Amino acid sequence: MDQLVSHDHARLIAQLESIGDVGDAEKAVLATLPLRIRHFPANRDIVRQGDKPNECCLILDGFVCRYKLVAHGRRQILSLHFAGDLPDLQSLQLTQMDHSLGALSAARVAFIPHEAMRAIIRQFPSVGDLLLRHALIDASIFREWIANVGRRTAYERIAHLLCEVQVRMKALQIADGDRFELPLTQTALGDATGLSTVHVNRTLQELRRDDVIQTEGKFYSVRNWERLQEIADFDISYLHMRAEAAP
Amino acid sequence: MDQLVSHDHARLIAQLESIGDVGDAEKAVLATLPLRIRHFPANRDIVRQGDKPNECCLILDGFVCRYKLVAHGRRQILSLHFAGDLPDLQSLQLTQMDHSLGALSAARVAFIPHEAMRAIIRQFPSVGDLLLRHALIDASIFREWIANVGRRTAYERIAHLLCEVQVRMKALQIADGDRFELPLTQTALGDATGLSTVHVNRTLQELRRDDVIQTEGKFYSVRNWERLQEIADFDISYLHMRAEAAP
DNA sequence: CGTGTTATTGACCAACATCAAACTTAGTGG
DNA sequence: CCACTAAGTTTGATGTTGGTCAATAACACG
C-alpha cells in the first residue's frame, strides 16, 4: 500500500504518528485527502487575520509562522511551523482568523477543504482525536511562550526558543543532529521573543561567546546542549511528544 | 425539564450556549453528568503541573488561574477563569499537566470523570464539537496573551487585561455593568502581565489618574470604556463570542 | 557590479526591576 | 470589640535590562 501514498500525504501521516497511533484504515483514508498545493515566497502571507477560510493548511516544505500585529506596527510571532505541521486546525471550528499565517522562507503548502476533514472525522473519530491532540499541543506551546516572553530574560528567551526548535525539528527529522536551519532574520527572532533586533543581535553574540551555540548564516548548531537547556530552563514535557519521538 | 437541571449543570450548559448551539437532547444528557464538587480556599492548587488527572474540572464559583513556574521562583499566570469555564479540557487528550491550576479566591469546583465526558462525546458528537470550540477559544486567548506580554507596554498590558476580563465576565453575567470583582493581588496582576508588583501598582495609579478606571479594593469600574479599549488596542474578535453574547 | 536586505556597532535613553521601608487593610483570637 | 498579625499596597531611591537612533559593514541576488 505504501507505494500508493504520495510523499505529501506521508508527511501528514508521519506528523500524526508522531503524536499518537494511526491505524491502517485511517492511514488509507488520510492518503486520499485532496491536497491543493500552492507555493509561497518568503514573507508572503498564507492566511490573513480576518479571513474566513474553508480549508485547513498543511505545511509541506519551508518555514511558516503565525503572528499578530499590534498597535504602532509592532509584530508578535506566536509560533513557528515546519514541514508536517497543521497550523490552522482551529479554522474547522472558529470561522474567522484571529491572526495571520506567513511564510518565513519559500514554502510549499497544501490546502485541505474543511468538508474533506470533517468527512474523515465523522468516519474515523480516532482521526478527530488526533487532530484535537495536535491542537491541544499547539495550545501547550502557546502557554510556554507566554511564560517565555513574560518571565525570562533575553538570554534565556532565545535559548528557550532554540531548544524548542531543535527538539521539534529533530522529531520531524528536519534537524541534522545538533545542526538545523532556522531562516529567521534577527528582526523575526525579536518578534518571536518580544525583543528588539539590536538586542537579539547582542544576545546571540553572547550565546556564541559562551560557546553554547554556533551560527553560520541561517544554520545554527548547538555546541552545548546541556548548558543550553539549563540557561533556557527547558522542560521538554510541554511538547507532549510520545516517548519514541522524544530525544 | 428545566426544573430538573441543577444550578451547577445549568452553568455548564450556559457556558456551552455562549459559544454555540446546544440541542435539547444534548442539554438533557449534559444535565446528567456526575459532578464531584470540592471547595478550595484562595491560593490553593486545584491541579498541579505533572499530575495525570482522570477528571476535567468545571469552575462553579470563584476565580481560578492557570500558571507556570519558571526558574528562580518566577511565576507566569497563563489565563484567568470564572464560573462556567472548563479550564483543563486538554487533560482529555494530554495525560500529563504541563501547568498548574490554582484558586485565586475561594472557589467551588466540580470534577467530571473523563470517562463520562468521553461517553457523552461518543453519543453526541456535537458536544465534542462544542468542547473543541471551547479549547480553541482558549488557545486564541493564549495567543493574544503572547502578543500582550511580548509587544505592549505596562500601561497597555494592564488595560488589555482589564478589557478582556470585563468582556468575558459580562458575557458570563458575572460583571455588573461596568463594575466587576477581580480578586487578584497586584503581585498576581504582575504575574499575569509579566510585570513587577511595584510597576503594576504605579501603572494602576496612572490608569486611575487618567480616569480610565476606578478601583475600590478588589472591585474595578471602567470609567471610560472607549479610552480603555484604545489604550489596550483591544479587538474583541479573538474571544470568538457569538454575536448575541458580545457587548 | 550595484542595490536592497540583514547583521553589527556605538552612544544614549527609557521602561521597568529591585530593594527597603512605611502605611493600610483584613483577618483572628482573646 | 479591640489588639495583634499577616498580607497587601504604596512610596522613594537606585540599578539594570533592553529599547531607540543612526551609522557602518557584510551579504545576497539579479
Coordinates of C-alpha atoms (C1' of nucleotides) in Angstrom, one line a residue:
Chain A
M1 CA 0.0 0.0 0.0
D2 CA 2.7 2.4 1.0
Q3 CA 3.9 3.0 -2.6
L4 CA 0.4 4.4 -3.3
V5 CA 0.8 7.1 -0.7
S6 CA 2.2 10.3 -2.0
H7 CA 5.2 11.9 -0.3
D8 CA 3.0 14.8 0.8
H9 CA 0.3 12.5 2.3
A10 CA 3.0 10.6 4.0
R11 CA 4.2 13.8 5.8
L12 CA 0.7 14.3 7.2
I13 CA 0.6 10.7 8.4
A14 CA 4.0 10.9 9.9
Q15 CA 3.1 14.1 11.8
L16 CA 0.0 12.3 13.3
E17 CA 2.0 9.3 14.1
S18 CA 4.5 11.5 16.0
I19 CA 1.7 12.3 18.5
G20 CA -0.4 9.1 18.5
D21 CA -1.3 5.8 17.0
V22 CA -2.8 5.8 13.5
G23 CA -4.5 2.6 12.3
D24 CA -4.1 1.2 8.7
A25 CA -7.6 2.1 7.8
E26 CA -7.1 5.7 9.0
K27 CA -3.9 5.9 7.0
A28 CA -5.6 4.7 3.9
V29 CA -8.3 7.4 4.1
L30 CA -5.8 10.1 5.0
A31 CA -3.9 9.2 1.9
T32 CA -7.0 10.1 -0.2
L33 CA -7.4 13.6 1.2
P34 CA -7.4 16.1 -1.6
L35 CA -4.4 18.5 -1.4
R36 CA -4.5 21.7 -3.3
I37 CA -0.8 22.7 -3.4
R38 CA 0.5 26.2 -3.5
H39 CA 3.9 27.8 -3.3
F40 CA 4.7 31.0 -1.3
P41 CA 7.8 33.1 -1.4
A42 CA 9.4 34.3 1.8
N43 CA 7.4 37.0 3.7
R44 CA 4.2 36.3 1.9
D45 CA 1.0 35.8 3.9
I46 CA -0.7 32.4 3.6
V47 CA -3.8 33.3 5.5
R48 CA -4.6 36.7 7.0
Q49 CA -6.2 37.9 10.2
G50 CA -9.9 38.4 9.4
D51 CA -10.1 35.8 6.7
K52 CA -12.7 33.1 6.8
P53 CA -11.0 30.1 5.3
N54 CA -12.8 27.0 4.2
E55 CA -9.6 25.0 4.0
C56 CA -7.0 23.9 6.5
C57 CA -3.4 24.1 5.6
L58 CA -0.6 21.6 5.9
I59 CA 3.0 22.7 5.6
L60 CA 4.9 20.6 3.1
D61 CA 8.1 22.4 2.9
G62 CA 9.7 25.6 4.3
F63 CA 9.2 27.6 7.4
V64 CA 6.0 29.3 8.4
C65 CA 4.9 31.4 11.4
R66 CA 1.7 32.6 13.0
Y67 CA 1.7 36.3 14.0
K68 CA -0.3 39.2 15.2
L69 CA 0.1 42.9 14.6
V70 CA -0.4 45.2 17.5
A71 CA -0.7 49.0 17.6
H72 CA 2.1 51.1 16.1
G73 CA 3.2 48.4 13.7
R74 CA 4.6 46.1 16.3
R75 CA 4.6 42.4 15.4
Q76 CA 4.5 39.4 17.6
I77 CA 5.2 35.9 16.3
L78 CA 3.1 33.4 18.0
S79 CA 4.5 30.1 16.8
L80 CA 6.8 28.5 14.3
H81 CA 5.9 25.7 12.0
F82 CA 7.8 23.3 9.8
A83 CA 7.0 20.6 7.3
G84 CA 4.2 18.4 8.6
D85 CA 2.5 20.9 10.8
L86 CA -1.1 21.8 10.6
P87 CA -1.1 25.4 11.8
D88 CA -4.7 26.3 11.5
L89 CA -6.8 23.4 12.5
Q90 CA -8.8 26.0 14.5
S91 CA -10.4 27.2 11.4
L92 CA -12.5 24.0 11.4
Q93 CA -14.4 25.4 14.4
L94 CA -13.6 29.1 14.5
T95 CA -14.7 30.9 11.4
Q96 CA -12.7 34.0 11.5
M97 CA -8.9 34.1 11.7
D98 CA -7.7 36.0 14.8
H99 CA -4.1 36.0 13.5
S100 CA -2.2 35.7 10.3
L101 CA -0.1 32.9 8.9
G102 CA 3.0 33.9 7.0
A103 CA 5.9 32.2 5.2
L104 CA 9.3 32.9 6.7
S105 CA 11.1 31.2 3.8
A106 CA 9.9 29.9 0.5
A107 CA 7.2 27.4 1.4
R108 CA 5.1 24.7 -0.2
V109 CA 1.7 24.5 1.4
A110 CA -1.3 22.1 0.9
F111 CA -4.8 23.3 1.4
I112 CA -7.4 20.7 2.5
P113 CA -11.1 21.5 2.3
H114 CA -12.8 21.6 5.7
E115 CA -15.5 19.4 4.3
A116 CA -13.0 16.7 3.5
M117 CA -11.6 16.9 7.0
R118 CA -15.0 16.8 8.6
A119 CA -15.9 13.7 6.5
I120 CA -12.9 11.8 7.7
I121 CA -13.5 12.8 11.3
R122 CA -17.1 11.6 11.0
Q123 CA -16.0 8.3 9.6
F124 CA -13.0 7.9 11.9
P125 CA -13.5 9.6 15.2
S126 CA -9.9 8.5 16.1
V127 CA -8.6 10.9 13.5
G128 CA -10.7 13.6 15.1
D129 CA -9.0 12.7 18.4
L130 CA -5.5 13.0 16.8
L131 CA -6.3 16.4 15.3
L132 CA -7.7 17.5 18.7
R133 CA -4.5 16.3 20.2
H134 CA -2.5 18.3 17.7
A135 CA -4.5 21.4 18.5
L136 CA -4.0 20.9 22.2
I137 CA -0.3 20.5 21.9
D138 CA -0.3 23.7 20.0
A139 CA -2.0 25.4 22.9
S140 CA 0.5 24.0 25.3
I141 CA 3.3 25.6 23.2
F142 CA 1.5 28.9 23.4
R143 CA 1.4 28.6 27.1
E144 CA 5.1 28.0 27.2
W145 CA 5.6 31.1 25.0
I146 CA 3.6 33.2 27.4
A147 CA 6.0 32.2 30.2
N148 CA 9.0 32.7 28.0
V149 CA 8.1 36.2 26.9
G150 CA 6.6 37.2 30.3
R151 CA 9.2 35.9 32.7
R152 CA 12.5 35.1 31.1
T153 CA 15.5 37.4 30.3
A154 CA 16.6 37.9 26.7
Y155 CA 19.4 35.4 27.1
E156 CA 17.0 32.8 28.5
R157 CA 14.3 33.5 25.9
I158 CA 16.4 33.0 22.9
A159 CA 18.0 29.9 24.5
H160 CA 14.5 28.5 25.0
L161 CA 13.4 29.2 21.5
L162 CA 16.4 27.4 20.2
C163 CA 15.7 24.4 22.5
E164 CA 12.2 24.2 21.2
V165 CA 13.1 24.5 17.6
Q166 CA 15.9 21.9 17.9
V167 CA 13.7 19.3 19.6
R168 CA 10.7 19.8 17.3
M169 CA 12.8 19.7 14.2
K170 CA 14.6 16.6 15.4
A171 CA 11.3 14.9 16.0
L172 CA 10.2 15.7 12.4
Q173 CA 13.6 14.7 11.2
I174 CA 14.3 18.1 9.8
A175 CA 17.3 18.8 12.0
D176 CA 20.6 17.1 11.2
G177 CA 21.8 16.1 14.6
D178 CA 22.7 19.3 16.5
R179 CA 22.6 21.4 13.4
F180 CA 19.5 22.9 11.9
E181 CA 18.4 25.6 9.6
L182 CA 16.4 28.5 11.0
P183 CA 15.7 31.0 8.3
L184 CA 14.6 33.8 10.7
T185 CA 16.1 37.3 10.4
Q186 CA 17.2 38.7 13.7
T187 CA 14.2 41.0 13.5
A188 CA 11.9 38.0 13.2
L189 CA 13.7 36.4 16.2
G190 CA 12.9 39.5 18.1
D191 CA 9.3 39.4 17.0
A192 CA 9.1 35.8 18.3
T193 CA 10.7 36.7 21.7
G194 CA 9.4 40.2 22.3
L195 CA 12.8 41.8 21.9
S196 CA 14.4 44.4 19.6
T197 CA 16.6 43.5 16.7
V198 CA 19.6 45.1 18.2
H199 CA 19.2 43.2 21.5
V200 CA 18.7 39.9 19.7
N201 CA 21.9 40.5 17.9
R202 CA 23.8 41.2 21.1
T203 CA 22.2 38.2 22.9
L204 CA 23.2 35.8 20.1
Q205 CA 26.7 37.1 20.3
E206 CA 26.7 36.3 24.0
L207 CA 25.4 32.8 23.3
R208 CA 28.2 32.3 20.8
R209 CA 30.8 33.8 23.0
D210 CA 29.7 31.4 25.8
D211 CA 30.2 28.6 23.3
V212 CA 26.6 27.4 23.7
I213 CA 25.7 27.7 20.0
Q214 CA 27.4 28.5 16.8
T215 CA 25.8 30.1 13.7
E216 CA 26.7 30.2 10.0
G217 CA 24.2 32.2 8.2
K218 CA 20.8 30.7 8.8
F219 CA 22.3 27.5 10.2
Y220 CA 22.5 27.0 13.9
S221 CA 24.5 24.3 15.7
V222 CA 24.1 23.5 19.4
R223 CA 27.6 23.3 20.9
N224 CA 26.5 22.5 24.4
W225 CA 23.0 21.1 24.7
E226 CA 23.2 20.6 28.5
R227 CA 24.1 24.2 29.0
L228 CA 21.5 25.5 26.6
Q229 CA 18.8 23.7 28.3
E230 CA 20.0 24.9 31.7
I231 CA 20.0 28.5 30.5
A232 CA 16.6 28.2 29.0
D233 CA 15.1 26.3 32.0
F234 CA 13.8 24.0 29.2
D235 CA 11.5 21.2 30.3
I236 CA 10.5 19.2 27.2
S237 CA 7.3 17.8 28.7
Y238 CA 5.2 20.7 27.4
L239 CA 5.7 19.4 23.8
H240 CA 3.8 16.2 24.8
M241 CA 5.8 14.0 22.5
R242 CA 5.5 10.3 22.5
A243 CA 8.4 8.6 24.3
E244 CA 9.7 7.2 21.0
A245 CA 9.8 10.6 19.4
A246 CA 11.5 12.5 22.2
P247 CA 15.3 12.7 22.0
Chain B
M1 CA -37.4 19.8 32.1
D2 CA -35.6 22.9 33.3
Q3 CA -36.5 22.5 36.9
L4 CA -34.7 19.1 36.9
V5 CA -31.4 20.7 35.9
S6 CA -29.3 21.6 38.9
H7 CA -27.9 25.1 39.0
D8 CA -24.4 23.7 38.6
H9 CA -25.3 21.8 35.4
A10 CA -27.1 24.9 34.2
R11 CA -23.8 26.8 34.4
L12 CA -22.1 24.3 32.2
I13 CA -24.9 24.4 29.7
A14 CA -24.9 28.2 29.7
Q15 CA -21.2 28.3 29.1
L16 CA -21.6 26.0 26.0
E17 CA -24.5 28.0 24.8
S18 CA -22.4 31.1 24.9
I19 CA -20.2 29.7 22.2
G20 CA -22.6 27.6 20.1
D21 CA -26.0 25.9 19.8
V22 CA -26.9 23.2 22.2
G23 CA -29.9 21.0 21.3
D24 CA -32.4 19.8 23.9
A25 CA -31.2 16.2 23.8
E26 CA -27.6 17.4 24.4
K27 CA -28.8 19.6 27.3
A28 CA -30.6 16.6 28.8
V29 CA -27.5 14.4 28.8
L30 CA -25.2 17.2 30.0
A31 CA -27.6 17.6 32.9
T32 CA -26.8 14.0 34.0
L33 CA -23.1 14.4 34.2
P34 CA -21.8 13.4 37.5
L35 CA -20.2 16.4 39.3
R36 CA -17.9 15.7 42.2
I37 CA -17.8 19.0 44.0
R38 CA -14.9 20.3 46.0
H39 CA -14.1 23.6 47.7
F40 CA -10.8 25.3 47.6
P41 CA -9.5 28.3 49.6
A42 CA -7.7 31.1 47.9
N43 CA -4.1 30.3 46.8
R44 CA -4.7 26.5 46.9
D45 CA -3.7 24.5 43.9
I46 CA -6.5 22.6 42.2
V47 CA -4.4 20.6 39.8
R48 CA -0.6 20.6 39.7
Q49 CA 1.9 20.6 36.9
G50 CA 3.0 16.9 36.5
D51 CA -0.4 15.5 37.6
K52 CA -2.2 13.0 35.5
P53 CA -5.8 13.7 36.2
N54 CA -8.6 11.5 35.1
E55 CA -11.2 14.2 35.6
C56 CA -11.9 17.5 34.0
C57 CA -12.8 20.4 36.1
L58 CA -15.6 23.0 35.8
I59 CA -15.5 26.2 37.8
L60 CA -18.7 26.8 39.7
D61 CA -17.8 29.8 41.8
G62 CA -14.8 31.9 42.4
F63 CA -11.7 32.8 40.4
V64 CA -9.1 30.5 39.1
C65 CA -5.9 30.8 37.1
R66 CA -3.6 28.6 35.2
Y67 CA 0.1 29.3 35.8
K68 CA 3.6 28.0 35.3
L69 CA 6.7 28.4 37.5
V70 CA 9.9 29.2 35.8
A71 CA 13.5 29.2 37.2
H72 CA 14.3 31.3 40.3
G73 CA 10.7 31.1 41.6
R74 CA 9.2 33.4 38.9
R75 CA 5.6 32.8 38.1
Q76 CA 3.6 33.4 35.0
I77 CA -0.1 33.3 35.0
L78 CA -1.4 32.0 31.7
S79 CA -5.1 32.6 31.9
L80 CA -7.9 33.6 34.2
H81 CA -11.1 31.6 34.7
F82 CA -14.5 32.3 36.1
A83 CA -17.7 30.4 36.9
G84 CA -18.6 28.3 33.9
D85 CA -15.2 27.8 32.5
L86 CA -13.7 24.4 31.8
P87 CA -10.0 25.1 32.2
D88 CA -8.5 21.7 31.6
L89 CA -10.3 20.1 28.8
Q90 CA -6.9 19.3 27.5
S91 CA -6.5 16.6 30.0
L92 CA -8.9 14.5 27.9
Q93 CA -6.2 14.1 25.4
L94 CA -2.9 15.1 27.0
T95 CA -2.2 12.9 30.0
Q96 CA 0.2 15.0 31.9
M97 CA -0.4 18.5 33.1
D98 CA 2.1 21.0 31.7
H99 CA 1.0 23.7 34.1
S100 CA -0.9 24.1 37.3
L101 CA -4.4 25.3 38.1
G102 CA -4.8 27.4 41.2
A103 CA -7.6 29.2 43.1
L104 CA -7.2 33.0 43.2
S105 CA -10.2 33.3 45.6
A106 CA -12.2 30.7 47.5
A107 CA -13.6 28.5 44.7
R108 CA -16.1 25.8 44.2
V109 CA -15.1 23.4 41.5
A110 CA -16.8 20.3 40.0
F111 CA -14.8 17.4 38.8
I112 CA -16.2 15.3 35.9
P113 CA -14.7 11.9 35.1
H114 CA -13.0 11.8 31.7
E115 CA -15.0 8.6 31.1
A116 CA -18.3 10.4 31.5
M117 CA -17.1 13.2 29.1
R118 CA -16.0 10.7 26.5
A119 CA -19.2 8.8 26.7
I120 CA -21.2 11.9 26.0
I121 CA -19.0 12.9 23.2
R122 CA -19.4 9.4 21.6
Q123 CA -23.1 9.7 21.9
F124 CA -23.3 13.4 20.8
P125 CA -20.5 14.4 18.5
S126 CA -22.0 17.9 18.6
V127 CA -21.0 18.1 22.2
G128 CA -17.5 17.1 21.2
D129 CA -17.5 20.0 18.7
L130 CA -18.5 22.4 21.4
L131 CA -15.8 21.3 23.7
L132 CA -13.3 21.5 20.9
R133 CA -14.5 25.0 20.2
H134 CA -14.1 25.9 23.9
A135 CA -10.5 24.6 23.8
L136 CA -9.7 26.5 20.6
I137 CA -11.0 29.8 22.0
D138 CA -8.8 29.1 24.9
A139 CA -5.8 28.8 22.6
S140 CA -6.9 32.1 20.9
I141 CA -6.7 33.8 24.2
F142 CA -3.3 32.4 24.8
R143 CA -2.2 33.9 21.5
E144 CA -3.5 37.3 22.5
W145 CA -1.6 37.0 25.8
I146 CA 1.7 36.2 24.0
A147 CA 1.2 39.5 22.0
N148 CA 0.2 41.3 25.1
V149 CA 3.2 40.3 27.1
G150 CA 5.6 40.4 24.2
R151 CA 4.7 43.7 22.5
R152 CA 2.8 46.0 24.7
T153 CA 3.9 48.5 27.4
A154 CA 2.9 48.0 31.0
Y155 CA 0.1 50.6 30.6
E156 CA -1.3 48.9 27.6
R157 CA -0.9 45.4 29.0
I158 CA -2.9 46.1 32.1
A159 CA -5.5 48.0 30.1
H160 CA -5.8 44.9 27.8
L161 CA -6.2 42.5 30.7
L162 CA -8.9 44.6 32.1
C163 CA -10.7 44.8 28.8
E164 CA -10.6 41.0 28.5
V165 CA -11.8 40.4 32.0
Q166 CA -14.6 42.9 31.7
V167 CA -15.9 41.5 28.4
R168 CA -15.7 37.8 29.4
M169 CA -17.3 38.5 32.8
K170 CA -20.1 40.4 31.1
A171 CA -20.7 37.5 28.8
L172 CA -20.9 35.1 31.7
Q173 CA -23.1 37.7 33.6
I174 CA -20.6 37.9 36.4
A175 CA -19.8 41.6 35.8
D176 CA -22.4 44.2 37.0
G177 CA -22.4 46.6 34.1
D178 CA -19.0 48.4 34.1
R179 CA -18.2 47.2 37.5
F180 CA -16.6 43.8 38.3
E181 CA -14.7 42.0 41.0
L182 CA -11.2 40.9 40.3
P183 CA -9.7 39.3 43.3
L184 CA -6.1 39.5 42.1
T185 CA -3.4 41.0 44.3
Q186 CA -1.1 43.4 42.5
T187 CA 1.6 40.7 42.6
A188 CA -0.8 38.3 40.8
L189 CA -1.6 41.0 38.2
G190 CA 2.1 41.3 37.7
D191 CA 2.4 37.5 37.2
A192 CA -0.3 37.7 34.6
T193 CA 1.2 40.6 32.7
G194 CA 4.9 39.9 33.1
L195 CA 5.5 42.9 35.4
S196 CA 6.8 43.5 38.9
T197 CA 4.4 44.3 41.7
V198 CA 5.7 47.8 42.1
H199 CA 5.3 48.6 38.5
V200 CA 1.7 47.2 38.5
N201 CA 1.0 49.5 41.4
R202 CA 2.3 52.6 39.6
T203 CA 0.6 51.7 36.4
L204 CA -2.8 51.2 38.1
Q205 CA -2.3 54.6 39.7
E206 CA -1.7 56.0 36.2
L207 CA -4.9 54.4 34.8
R208 CA -6.8 55.9 37.7
R209 CA -5.2 59.3 37.4
D210 CA -6.2 59.3 33.7
D211 CA -9.8 58.5 34.9
V212 CA -9.9 55.4 32.8
I213 CA -10.7 53.0 35.7
Q214 CA -11.6 53.3 39.3
T215 CA -10.9 50.7 42.0
E216 CA -12.2 50.0 45.4
G217 CA -10.4 47.1 46.9
K218 CA -10.9 44.2 44.6
F219 CA -13.7 45.9 42.7
Y220 CA -12.9 47.6 39.4
S221 CA -15.1 50.0 37.5
V222 CA -14.4 51.1 34.0
R223 CA -14.9 54.9 33.8
N224 CA -14.1 55.3 30.1
W225 CA -14.6 52.2 28.1
E226 CA -13.7 53.8 24.8
R227 CA -10.4 55.1 26.1
L228 CA -9.6 51.8 27.8
Q229 CA -10.0 49.9 24.5
E230 CA -7.9 52.4 22.7
I231 CA -5.1 52.2 25.1
A232 CA -5.2 48.4 25.1
D233 CA -5.5 48.2 21.3
F234 CA -8.3 45.8 22.2
D235 CA -10.0 43.9 19.4
I236 CA -12.7 41.7 20.8
S237 CA -12.7 39.2 17.9
Y238 CA -10.1 37.0 19.4
L239 CA -12.7 35.9 22.0
H240 CA -14.8 34.4 19.2
M241 CA -18.0 35.1 21.0
R242 CA -21.4 34.6 19.3
A243 CA -22.9 37.9 18.2
E244 CA -25.6 37.7 20.8
A245 CA -23.1 37.3 23.6
A246 CA -20.8 40.1 22.6
P247 CA -21.5 43.5 24.1
Chain C
dC1 C1' 28.6 45.4 -10.1
dG2 C1' 25.1 47.8 -7.9
dT3 C1' 21.2 47.6 -4.8
dG4 C1' 18.5 46.2 -1.2
dT5 C1' 18.3 43.4 2.8
dT6 C1' 20.4 41.8 7.0
dA7 C1' 24.0 42.0 10.6
dT8 C1' 26.8 44.6 13.6
dT9 C1' 28.4 48.6 16.4
dG10 C1' 28.2 52.6 19.4
dA11 C1' 26.0 56.2 22.1
dC12 C1' 22.4 57.3 24.6
dC13 C1' 17.9 56.8 27.0
dA14 C1' 13.5 54.9 28.9
dA15 C1' 10.9 51.5 30.9
dC16 C1' 10.8 48.6 34.2
dA17 C1' 13.1 45.9 38.1
dT18 C1' 14.9 45.8 42.7
dC19 C1' 15.3 46.9 47.4
dA20 C1' 13.7 48.6 51.5
dA21 C1' 10.6 50.8 54.3
dA22 C1' 6.1 52.8 55.7
dC23 C1' 1.4 52.5 55.5
dT24 C1' -3.2 50.3 55.0
dT25 C1' -6.4 46.7 55.3
dA26 C1' -8.4 42.5 56.6
dG27 C1' -8.5 38.7 59.4
dT28 C1' -8.0 36.4 64.0
dG29 C1' -8.2 35.3 68.7
dG30 C1' -8.8 36.9 73.2
Chain D
dC1 C1' -14.8 45.0 70.1
dC2 C1' -10.1 45.7 70.2
dA3 C1' -5.3 44.5 69.8
dC4 C1' -2.3 41.9 67.1
dT5 C1' -0.7 39.9 62.9
dA6 C1' -0.1 38.9 58.3
dA7 C1' -1.0 40.2 53.8
dG8 C1' -1.3 43.6 50.5
dT9 C1' -0.5 48.4 48.9
dT10 C1' 2.1 52.5 48.3
dT11 C1' 6.3 55.3 48.2
dG12 C1' 11.2 56.6 47.4
dA13 C1' 15.7 55.8 45.8
dT14 C1' 18.5 53.5 42.8
dG15 C1' 20.1 50.0 39.3
dT16 C1' 19.7 47.3 35.0
dT17 C1' 17.9 45.4 31.1
dG18 C1' 16.7 46.2 27.0
dG19 C1' 15.0 50.0 23.5
dT20 C1' 16.0 53.6 20.2
dC21 C1' 18.6 56.0 16.8
dA22 C1' 21.9 56.2 13.5
dA23 C1' 25.7 54.7 11.0
dT24 C1' 28.6 51.2 9.0
dA25 C1' 29.7 46.6 7.4
dA26 C1' 28.6 42.2 5.3
dC27 C1' 25.8 39.6 2.3
dA28 C1' 22.7 38.0 -1.4
dC29 C1' 20.9 38.4 -5.7
dG30 C1' 19.7 39.9 -10.2

